[in-house]
Amino acid sequence: MAGTLYLCPTPIGNLEDMTFRAIRTLKEVDLIAAEDTRHTIKLLNHFEIKTPMTSYHEFNKYDKADYLVSKLLEGVNIAVVTDAGTPGISDPGEIVVKKAYEAGITVTSLPGACACITGLTMSGRDTRRFCFEAFLPTDKKERKAILEELKEETRTTILYEAPHRLLKTVGELLEALGDRNVTLLRELTKRHETALLTTLSGILEFYKEEEPKGECVLVMEGVSREEIVKKEQEVFEKMSFTDHVNHYIELGESKKDAMKKVALDRGISKREVYQALLNEE
C-alpha cells in the first residue's frame, strides 16, 4: 500500500504558530523532505521531533521528487516542509505534488502559516478578490510582461520581495502602473512586525534615508474599473466617429451594430453617434 504525502506548514516567524496537527504529523511520518535541512533541524529540535530528513529544494526538485514518489510507492509516509510557510507556495513543493498525483498517491495539505494570506488579511486592502504574484520573475522579458498584465489587474495583488530588492521592485511598479495604494508588511508574526499603509511613491519616500529590513509582503490595490473605462474612452475620443465605426465594420459588424458599440465605448447615445457621423461627412 502506497504512503501519503503530507504538506506541512511551518511558522513564518513565530514558533507558536506551529499547529498541534503539524507537530504530530512530523513525528508520525517516516521521512521529512525539507527545503533546507540545516534550517529545519532547529524547528524539529524545538518540538523534539526525531524523524529523519532529506533535502528537497529548488536545485534538485525534479530528480528528488522522483525519488520521493518512489519511496511513497513503497509505502513510506512523507512530509514536505519549506523554510517558512506552506509548501507549494513559491517553493518546489508543487513539483512533488504533481508527480505524486500522477503516480496515484494520496496528497493532503495541512492548514497553517502562509505569508500571503496573513499579509492580505491585515493589509486594509480589498480582500474579496485578489491574486498572488509571489516574487516577480528575474528574467527581464518575463518581468516586463507581468508588469504589463498588472496594468489592467482590478484585483488586489500580493507580491513577495526581499528587503535588498524592495526599492528596485517598487520603482518598477511605480513606473509601469502609476502610483497605486499599497500596504507594505514586514517581519510578519515577529516582534517587529509592521504594516505601512501608503502608496508606491510613499514607500520610496519612507526609505530615502534607511535600508529596508526583513522579508516583505506588498499588498497592492488593483486599478479601478472606472479608471480602465476612462482610459479606453480617452483612446476612442482621439478617433473620428467614422474611423471608430469603420473599425467595428472591419471586424465583421453591421453598421447598425457598429454604431451601438461606438455609443457604448464613448458612453453616449446611438443618436449622438449618428449625428456625429453626419457632421463628419
Short mmCIF file of C-alpha atoms in Angstrom, two decimals:
data_model
loop_
_atom_site.label_atom_id
_atom_site.label_comp_id
_atom_site.label_asym_id
_atom_site.label_seq_id
_atom_site.Cartn_x
_atom_site.Cartn_y
_atom_site.Cartn_z
CA MET A 1 0.00 0.00 0.00
CA ALA A 2 1.37 3.41 -1.00
CA GLY A 3 2.21 6.04 1.58
CA THR A 4 0.69 9.52 1.90
CA LEU A 5 2.33 12.82 1.03
CA TYR A 6 1.72 15.49 3.68
CA LEU A 7 2.32 19.20 3.06
CA CYS A 8 3.15 20.64 6.49
CA PRO A 9 3.21 24.41 7.06
CA THR A 10 5.88 25.78 9.37
CA PRO A 11 5.93 29.17 11.15
CA ILE A 12 6.82 32.26 9.13
CA GLY A 13 8.41 33.81 12.18
CA ASN A 14 6.62 32.97 15.41
CA LEU A 15 7.17 29.39 16.61
CA GLU A 16 3.80 29.50 18.42
CA ASP A 17 2.12 29.33 15.02
CA MET A 18 3.12 25.67 14.64
CA THR A 19 -0.12 23.66 14.87
CA PHE A 20 -0.66 20.58 17.03
CA ARG A 21 -1.54 18.62 13.91
CA ALA A 22 1.65 19.63 12.09
CA ILE A 23 3.79 18.61 15.07
CA ARG A 24 2.02 15.25 15.33
CA THR A 25 2.30 14.65 11.60
CA LEU A 26 6.02 15.41 11.53
CA LYS A 27 6.53 12.97 14.40
CA GLU A 28 4.48 10.20 12.79
CA VAL A 29 5.71 10.24 9.18
CA ASP A 30 8.66 8.13 8.13
CA LEU A 31 10.57 10.88 6.35
CA ILE A 32 10.63 14.69 6.17
CA ALA A 33 11.62 16.36 2.90
CA ALA A 34 12.97 19.78 3.86
CA GLU A 35 13.93 22.77 1.73
CA ASP A 36 16.94 23.40 3.99
CA THR A 37 17.74 20.65 6.48
CA ARG A 38 20.05 22.97 8.45
CA HIS A 39 17.18 25.36 8.97
CA THR A 40 14.52 22.72 9.65
CA ILE A 41 16.62 20.84 12.23
CA LYS A 42 16.24 23.83 14.57
CA LEU A 43 12.46 23.58 14.31
CA LEU A 44 12.49 19.82 14.82
CA ASN A 45 14.76 20.11 17.85
CA HIS A 46 12.49 22.76 19.38
CA PHE A 47 9.49 20.42 19.18
CA GLU A 48 11.50 17.28 19.95
CA ILE A 49 10.82 15.69 16.57
CA LYS A 50 13.26 12.87 15.75
CA THR A 51 12.03 11.94 12.24
CA PRO A 52 14.84 11.61 9.65
CA MET A 53 15.16 14.27 6.96
CA THR A 54 16.23 14.52 3.35
CA SER A 55 16.83 17.68 1.31
CA TYR A 56 14.30 18.76 -1.30
CA HIS A 57 14.99 22.17 -2.80
CA GLU A 58 14.95 24.28 -5.96
CA PHE A 59 18.09 22.73 -7.41
CA ASN A 60 17.12 19.06 -7.05
CA LYS A 61 13.33 19.35 -7.21
CA TYR A 62 12.80 17.14 -10.26
CA ASP A 63 15.15 14.25 -9.54
CA LYS A 64 14.40 14.31 -5.83
CA ALA A 65 10.66 14.41 -6.48
CA ASP A 66 11.03 11.17 -8.46
CA TYR A 67 12.93 9.65 -5.53
CA LEU A 68 10.27 10.76 -3.04
CA VAL A 69 7.49 9.33 -5.20
CA SER A 70 9.34 6.00 -5.42
CA LYS A 71 9.53 5.90 -1.61
CA LEU A 72 5.84 6.79 -1.33
CA LEU A 73 5.01 3.91 -3.67
CA GLU A 74 6.92 1.62 -1.32
CA GLY A 75 4.60 2.66 1.50
CA VAL A 76 6.72 5.39 3.10
CA ASN A 77 4.76 8.34 4.52
CA ILE A 78 6.49 11.62 3.73
CA ALA A 79 6.01 15.20 4.96
CA VAL A 80 7.23 18.13 2.90
CA VAL A 81 8.24 21.32 4.68
CA THR A 82 9.56 24.63 3.42
CA ASP A 83 11.79 27.04 5.35
CA ALA A 84 8.72 29.04 6.37
CA GLY A 85 5.05 28.90 5.48
CA THR A 86 3.05 26.43 3.42
CA PRO A 87 4.87 24.11 0.98
CA GLY A 88 3.95 24.62 -2.66
CA ILE A 89 3.70 28.41 -2.35
CA SER A 90 6.79 29.93 -4.00
CA ASP A 91 8.84 26.79 -3.39
CA PRO A 92 9.48 23.40 -5.06
CA GLY A 93 6.61 21.64 -3.25
CA GLU A 94 4.33 21.91 -6.27
CA ILE A 95 6.58 19.57 -8.31
CA VAL A 96 6.39 16.61 -5.94
CA VAL A 97 2.64 17.15 -5.53
CA LYS A 98 2.10 16.89 -9.31
CA LYS A 99 4.27 13.80 -9.58
CA ALA A 100 2.55 12.20 -6.58
CA TYR A 101 -0.87 12.64 -8.15
CA GLU A 102 0.42 11.23 -11.44
CA ALA A 103 1.53 8.13 -9.51
CA GLY A 104 -1.86 7.76 -7.81
CA ILE A 105 -0.56 8.74 -4.37
CA THR A 106 -2.76 10.42 -1.76
CA VAL A 107 -1.78 14.02 -1.05
CA THR A 108 -3.05 16.12 1.83
CA SER A 109 -2.20 19.68 2.86
CA LEU A 110 -2.39 20.83 6.46
CA PRO A 111 -3.70 24.35 7.12
CA GLY A 112 -1.26 26.73 8.72
CA ALA A 113 1.01 29.73 8.32
CA CYS A 114 1.13 31.44 4.92
CA ALA A 115 2.64 34.92 4.49
CA CYS A 116 0.45 35.94 1.54
CA ILE A 117 -2.82 35.33 3.39
CA THR A 118 -1.53 36.76 6.67
CA GLY A 119 -0.39 39.87 4.82
CA LEU A 120 -3.62 40.23 2.86
CA THR A 121 -5.91 39.99 5.86
CA MET A 122 -4.05 42.67 7.82
CA SER A 123 -3.36 44.94 4.85
CA GLY A 124 -6.50 47.04 4.98
CA ARG A 125 -6.99 46.43 1.25
CA ASP A 126 -9.89 44.74 -0.53
CA THR A 127 -9.88 41.01 0.27
CA ARG A 128 -12.89 39.85 -1.77
CA ARG A 129 -10.90 39.42 -5.00
CA PHE A 130 -7.15 39.04 -5.05
CA CYS A 131 -4.29 37.48 -7.00
CA PHE A 132 -0.88 36.27 -5.87
CA GLU A 133 2.20 37.09 -7.94
CA ALA A 134 4.81 35.97 -5.38
CA PHE A 135 8.28 37.21 -6.48
CA LEU A 136 8.36 38.95 -9.84
CA PRO A 137 10.41 36.89 -12.33
CA THR A 138 14.10 37.75 -12.70
CA ASP A 139 14.03 37.31 -16.48
CA LYS A 140 13.68 40.84 -17.90
CA LYS A 141 11.33 39.90 -20.72
CA GLU A 142 9.02 37.87 -18.48
CA ARG A 143 9.13 40.54 -15.77
CA LYS A 144 8.12 43.20 -18.28
CA ALA A 145 5.22 41.03 -19.49
CA ILE A 146 3.94 40.54 -15.93
CA LEU A 147 4.13 44.28 -15.21
CA GLU A 148 2.18 44.90 -18.42
CA GLU A 149 -0.54 42.48 -17.28
CA LEU A 150 -0.76 44.16 -13.87
CA LYS A 151 -1.68 47.45 -15.52
CA GLU A 152 -5.19 46.11 -16.11
CA GLU A 153 -5.45 43.99 -12.94
CA THR A 154 -8.54 45.04 -10.97
CA ARG A 155 -7.96 42.60 -8.11
CA THR A 156 -5.79 43.25 -5.07
CA THR A 157 -2.30 41.96 -5.92
CA ILE A 158 0.02 40.28 -3.40
CA LEU A 159 3.76 40.21 -4.04
CA TYR A 160 6.77 38.98 -2.09
CA GLU A 161 10.13 40.74 -2.10
CA ALA A 162 13.45 40.53 -0.31
CA PRO A 163 14.50 43.72 1.52
CA HIS A 164 17.58 44.37 -0.65
CA ARG A 165 15.44 44.31 -3.82
CA LEU A 166 12.38 46.11 -2.44
CA LEU A 167 13.11 49.63 -3.67
CA LYS A 168 14.07 48.47 -7.17
CA THR A 169 10.84 46.48 -7.47
CA VAL A 170 8.68 49.27 -6.06
CA GLY A 171 10.32 51.70 -8.50
CA GLU A 172 9.49 49.41 -11.42
CA LEU A 173 5.90 49.02 -10.23
CA LEU A 174 5.55 52.79 -9.93
CA GLU A 175 6.92 53.37 -13.43
CA ALA A 176 4.77 50.66 -15.02
CA LEU A 177 1.50 51.06 -13.12
CA GLY A 178 1.44 54.58 -11.79
CA ASP A 179 1.12 55.45 -8.13
CA ARG A 180 -1.06 52.75 -6.54
CA ASN A 181 -2.23 52.47 -2.95
CA VAL A 182 -0.26 49.69 -1.27
CA THR A 183 0.42 48.17 2.12
CA LEU A 184 3.99 47.14 2.91
CA LEU A 185 4.14 44.39 5.53
CA ARG A 186 7.42 43.41 7.17
CA GLU A 187 8.51 40.78 9.65
CA LEU A 188 5.06 39.17 9.78
CA THR A 189 4.28 37.38 13.07
CA LYS A 190 7.63 38.52 14.54
CA ARG A 191 8.39 41.01 17.30
CA HIS A 192 8.98 43.90 14.89
CA GLU A 193 6.01 43.21 12.65
CA THR A 194 4.91 46.37 10.83
CA ALA A 195 2.24 47.42 8.34
CA LEU A 196 2.76 50.62 6.36
CA LEU A 197 -0.38 51.78 4.54
CA THR A 198 0.88 54.14 1.87
CA THR A 199 1.48 54.39 -1.89
CA LEU A 200 4.26 53.09 -4.12
CA SER A 201 5.87 56.53 -4.13
CA GLY A 202 5.34 56.69 -0.37
CA ILE A 203 7.48 53.58 0.12
CA LEU A 204 10.33 55.16 -1.84
CA GLU A 205 9.99 58.33 0.22
CA PHE A 206 9.87 56.39 3.50
CA TYR A 207 13.13 54.60 2.73
CA LYS A 208 15.06 57.62 1.47
CA GLU A 209 17.43 57.60 4.43
CA GLU A 210 17.39 53.99 5.61
CA GLU A 211 17.60 50.49 4.17
CA PRO A 212 14.55 48.19 4.25
CA LYS A 213 14.93 45.23 6.59
CA GLY A 214 13.04 41.96 6.94
CA GLU A 215 11.13 39.88 4.39
CA CYS A 216 8.44 41.96 2.72
CA VAL A 217 4.90 41.40 1.51
CA LEU A 218 3.35 44.02 -0.76
CA VAL A 219 -0.45 44.14 -0.97
CA MET A 220 -1.32 46.49 -3.83
CA GLU A 221 -4.68 47.94 -4.75
CA GLY A 222 -5.98 46.97 -8.18
CA VAL A 223 -6.84 49.52 -10.83
CA SER A 224 -10.49 50.58 -10.64
CA ARG A 225 -12.86 49.57 -13.43
CA GLU A 226 -13.84 53.22 -13.74
CA GLU A 227 -10.22 54.11 -14.49
CA ILE A 228 -10.00 51.39 -17.15
CA VAL A 229 -13.19 52.63 -18.80
CA LYS A 230 -11.91 56.22 -18.65
CA LYS A 231 -8.63 55.27 -20.36
CA GLU A 232 -10.49 53.35 -23.06
CA GLN A 233 -12.78 56.30 -23.67
CA GLU A 234 -9.77 58.62 -23.96
CA VAL A 235 -8.36 56.36 -26.70
CA PHE A 236 -11.68 56.32 -28.56
CA GLU A 237 -12.10 60.07 -28.24
CA LYS A 238 -8.89 60.53 -30.26
CA MET A 239 -10.53 58.66 -33.16
CA SER A 240 -13.04 60.19 -35.51
CA PHE A 241 -16.53 58.72 -35.30
CA THR A 242 -16.18 57.50 -38.87
CA ASP A 243 -12.94 55.63 -38.11
CA HIS A 244 -14.43 54.24 -34.91
CA VAL A 245 -17.48 52.83 -36.72
CA ASN A 246 -15.34 51.50 -39.57
CA HIS A 247 -13.14 49.71 -37.02
CA TYR A 248 -16.08 47.54 -35.96
CA ILE A 249 -17.34 47.10 -39.51
CA GLU A 250 -13.90 45.73 -40.46
CA LEU A 251 -14.29 43.24 -37.61
CA GLY A 252 -17.48 41.94 -39.23
CA GLU A 253 -20.16 44.03 -37.51
CA SER A 254 -23.08 45.55 -39.37
CA LYS A 255 -23.14 49.35 -39.47
CA LYS A 256 -26.06 49.36 -37.03
CA ASP A 257 -24.25 47.13 -34.51
CA ALA A 258 -21.01 49.06 -35.04
CA MET A 259 -22.80 52.29 -34.08
CA LYS A 260 -24.17 50.62 -30.95
CA LYS A 261 -20.66 49.59 -29.91
CA VAL A 262 -19.29 53.05 -30.60
CA ALA A 263 -22.03 54.54 -28.43
CA LEU A 264 -21.15 52.09 -25.65
CA ASP A 265 -17.40 52.78 -25.97
CA ARG A 266 -17.90 56.53 -25.70
CA GLY A 267 -20.65 56.49 -23.11
CA ILE A 268 -23.10 58.33 -25.33
CA SER A 269 -26.38 57.53 -27.11
CA LYS A 270 -26.67 55.92 -30.53
CA ARG A 271 -28.47 59.05 -31.72
CA GLU A 272 -25.43 61.16 -30.80
CA VAL A 273 -23.20 58.78 -32.78
CA TYR A 274 -25.50 59.09 -35.79
CA GLN A 275 -25.44 62.92 -35.59
CA ALA A 276 -21.64 62.95 -35.23
CA LEU A 277 -21.27 60.80 -38.35
CA LEU A 278 -23.45 63.23 -40.27
CA ASN A 279 -21.35 66.15 -39.08
CA GLU A 280 -18.16 64.42 -40.26
CA GLU A 281 -19.46 63.81 -43.80
#
